[in-house]
CSV table of C-alpha atoms in Angstrom, one decimal:
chain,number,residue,atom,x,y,z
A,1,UNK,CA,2.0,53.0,-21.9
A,2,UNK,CA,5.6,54.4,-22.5
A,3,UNK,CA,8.6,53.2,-21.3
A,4,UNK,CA,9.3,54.7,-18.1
A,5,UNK,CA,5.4,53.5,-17.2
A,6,UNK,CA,6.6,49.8,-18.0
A,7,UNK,CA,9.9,50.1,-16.2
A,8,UNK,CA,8.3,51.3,-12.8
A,9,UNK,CA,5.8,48.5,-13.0
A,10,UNK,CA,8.9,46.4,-13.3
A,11,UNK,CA,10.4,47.7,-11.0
A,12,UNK,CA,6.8,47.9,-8.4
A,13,UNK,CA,6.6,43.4,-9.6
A,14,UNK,CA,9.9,42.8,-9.1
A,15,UNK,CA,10.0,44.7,-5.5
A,16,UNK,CA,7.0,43.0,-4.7
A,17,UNK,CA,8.2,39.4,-5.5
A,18,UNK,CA,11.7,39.9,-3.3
A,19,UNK,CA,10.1,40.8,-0.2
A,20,UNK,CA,7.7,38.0,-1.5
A,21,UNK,CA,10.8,35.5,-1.2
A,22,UNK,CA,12.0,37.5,1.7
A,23,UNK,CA,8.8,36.8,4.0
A,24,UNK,CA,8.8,33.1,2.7
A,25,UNK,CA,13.1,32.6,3.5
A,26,UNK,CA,12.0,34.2,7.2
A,27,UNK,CA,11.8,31.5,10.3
A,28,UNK,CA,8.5,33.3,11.3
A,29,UNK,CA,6.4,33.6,8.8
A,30,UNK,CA,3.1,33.9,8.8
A,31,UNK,CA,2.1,32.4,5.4
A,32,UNK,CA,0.3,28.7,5.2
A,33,UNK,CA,1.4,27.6,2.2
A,34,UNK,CA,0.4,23.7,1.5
A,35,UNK,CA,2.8,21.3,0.6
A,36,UNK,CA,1.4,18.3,0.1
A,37,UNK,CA,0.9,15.2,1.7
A,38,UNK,CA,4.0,14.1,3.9
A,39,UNK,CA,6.4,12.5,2.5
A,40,UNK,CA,7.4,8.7,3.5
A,41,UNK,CA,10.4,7.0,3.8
A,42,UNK,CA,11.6,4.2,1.6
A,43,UNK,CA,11.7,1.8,4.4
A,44,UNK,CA,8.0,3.0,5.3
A,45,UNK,CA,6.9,2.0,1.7
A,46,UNK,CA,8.9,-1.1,1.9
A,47,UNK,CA,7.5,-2.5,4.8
A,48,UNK,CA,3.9,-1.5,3.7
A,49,UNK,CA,4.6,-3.5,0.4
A,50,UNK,CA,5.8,-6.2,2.3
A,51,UNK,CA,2.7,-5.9,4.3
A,52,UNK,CA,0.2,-6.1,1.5
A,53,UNK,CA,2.4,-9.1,-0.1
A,54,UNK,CA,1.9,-11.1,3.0
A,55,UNK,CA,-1.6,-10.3,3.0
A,56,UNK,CA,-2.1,-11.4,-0.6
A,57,UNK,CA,-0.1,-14.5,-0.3
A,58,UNK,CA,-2.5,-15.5,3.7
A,59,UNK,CA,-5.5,-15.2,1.1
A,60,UNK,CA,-4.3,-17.0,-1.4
A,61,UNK,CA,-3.3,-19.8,0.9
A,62,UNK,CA,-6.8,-19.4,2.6
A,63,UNK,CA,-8.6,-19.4,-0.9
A,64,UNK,CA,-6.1,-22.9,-1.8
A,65,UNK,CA,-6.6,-24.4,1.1
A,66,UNK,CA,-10.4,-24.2,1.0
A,67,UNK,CA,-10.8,-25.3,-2.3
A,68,UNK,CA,-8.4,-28.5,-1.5
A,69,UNK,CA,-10.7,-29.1,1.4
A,70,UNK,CA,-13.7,-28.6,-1.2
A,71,UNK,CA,-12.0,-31.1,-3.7
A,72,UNK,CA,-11.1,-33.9,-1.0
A,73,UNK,CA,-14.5,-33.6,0.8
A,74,UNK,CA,-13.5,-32.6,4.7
A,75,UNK,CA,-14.7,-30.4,7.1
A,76,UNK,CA,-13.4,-26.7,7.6
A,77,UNK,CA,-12.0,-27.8,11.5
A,78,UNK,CA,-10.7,-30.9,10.3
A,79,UNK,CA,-8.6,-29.2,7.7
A,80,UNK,CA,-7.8,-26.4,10.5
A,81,UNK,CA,-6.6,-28.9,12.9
A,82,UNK,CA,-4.3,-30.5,10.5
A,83,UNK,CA,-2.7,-27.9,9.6
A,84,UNK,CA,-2.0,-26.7,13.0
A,85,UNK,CA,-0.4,-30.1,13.8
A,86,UNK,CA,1.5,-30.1,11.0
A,87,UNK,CA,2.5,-26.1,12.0
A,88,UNK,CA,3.4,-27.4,15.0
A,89,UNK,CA,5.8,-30.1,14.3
A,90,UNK,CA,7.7,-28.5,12.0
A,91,UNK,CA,6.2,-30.7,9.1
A,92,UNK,CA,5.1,-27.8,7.2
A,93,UNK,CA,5.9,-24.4,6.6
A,94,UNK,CA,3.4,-21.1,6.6
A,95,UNK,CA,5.7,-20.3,3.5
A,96,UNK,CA,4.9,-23.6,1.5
A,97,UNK,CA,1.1,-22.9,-0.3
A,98,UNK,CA,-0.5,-26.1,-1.6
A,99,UNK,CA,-1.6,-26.6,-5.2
A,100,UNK,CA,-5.0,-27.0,-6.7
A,101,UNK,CA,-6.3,-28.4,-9.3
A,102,UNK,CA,-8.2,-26.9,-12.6
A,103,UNK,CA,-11.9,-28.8,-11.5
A,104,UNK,CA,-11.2,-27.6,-7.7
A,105,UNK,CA,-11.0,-23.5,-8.8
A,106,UNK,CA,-14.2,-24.6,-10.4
A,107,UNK,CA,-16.4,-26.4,-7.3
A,108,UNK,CA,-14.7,-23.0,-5.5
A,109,UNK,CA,-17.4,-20.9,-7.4
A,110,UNK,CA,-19.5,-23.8,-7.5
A,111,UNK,CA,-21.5,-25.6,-4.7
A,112,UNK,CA,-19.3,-25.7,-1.4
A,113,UNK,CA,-19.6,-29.0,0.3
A,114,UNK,CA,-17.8,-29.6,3.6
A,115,UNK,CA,-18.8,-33.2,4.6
A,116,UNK,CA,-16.6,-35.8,6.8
C-alpha cells in the first residue's frame, strides 16, 4: 500500500468511528449495547449484609441452643417455651446467644437425645 492508500483508510476508520460515537451520544438510538448487571446502592448492600448477619447469628443461636438442650437433657418445646417466657418478660435478650460447651458441640454430631 502507499501512503495516500493508508491515509484514506484513516481517514474511511476514523469517519466511521465518529458517526460511531455520534449514533451512541444520540437520545434515540437504536443500538442495544449491554451494560451489565444493574448496579446497587450502598444502602442496598448494607442492608442485605445486615440481612445475612442476622441470619447467621438466628442459626447460630438455634444450633447453641439445641445443643444446650442436648447437653442438659430437655425436650425441644420445653426449651421453646422457656425461652419465650423469658422473651417475654424482658429476662432475656434475642441479642444475648448462650454458650456451649466443648463435649456439647460433640453429642451435636453425635446421638441427639431429647428426654424430660
Amino acid at each position: 500500500m502507499d501512503e495516500r492508500d493508508k491515509l484514506r483508510k484513516f481517514r474511511e476508520l476514523d469517519d466511521a468511528f465518529a458517526e460511531a460515537l455520534r449514533q451512541l451520544e444520540s437520545p434515540g438510538n437504536r443500538f442495544n449495547i449491554p451494560t451489565g448487571p444493574p448496579v446497587r446502592s450502598l444502602k442496598d448492600l448494607e442492608e442485605e449484609e445486615n440481612q445475612t448477619r442476622l441470619q447467621e447469628h438466628e442459626r447460630q443461636f438455634e444450633e447453641r441452643l439445641k445443643a444446650l438442650c442436648i447437653e442438659a437433657g430437655y425436650r425441644d418445646k420445653k426449651v421453646l417455651a422457656l425461652v419465650q417466657s423469658l422473651l417475654e418478660f424482658g429476662l432475656w435478650s434475642k441479642d444475648d446467644m448462650p454458650a456451649i460447651s466443648e463435649p456439647t458441640v460433640s453429642a451435636l454430631s453425635g446421638s441427639g437425645r431429647s428426654e424430660g
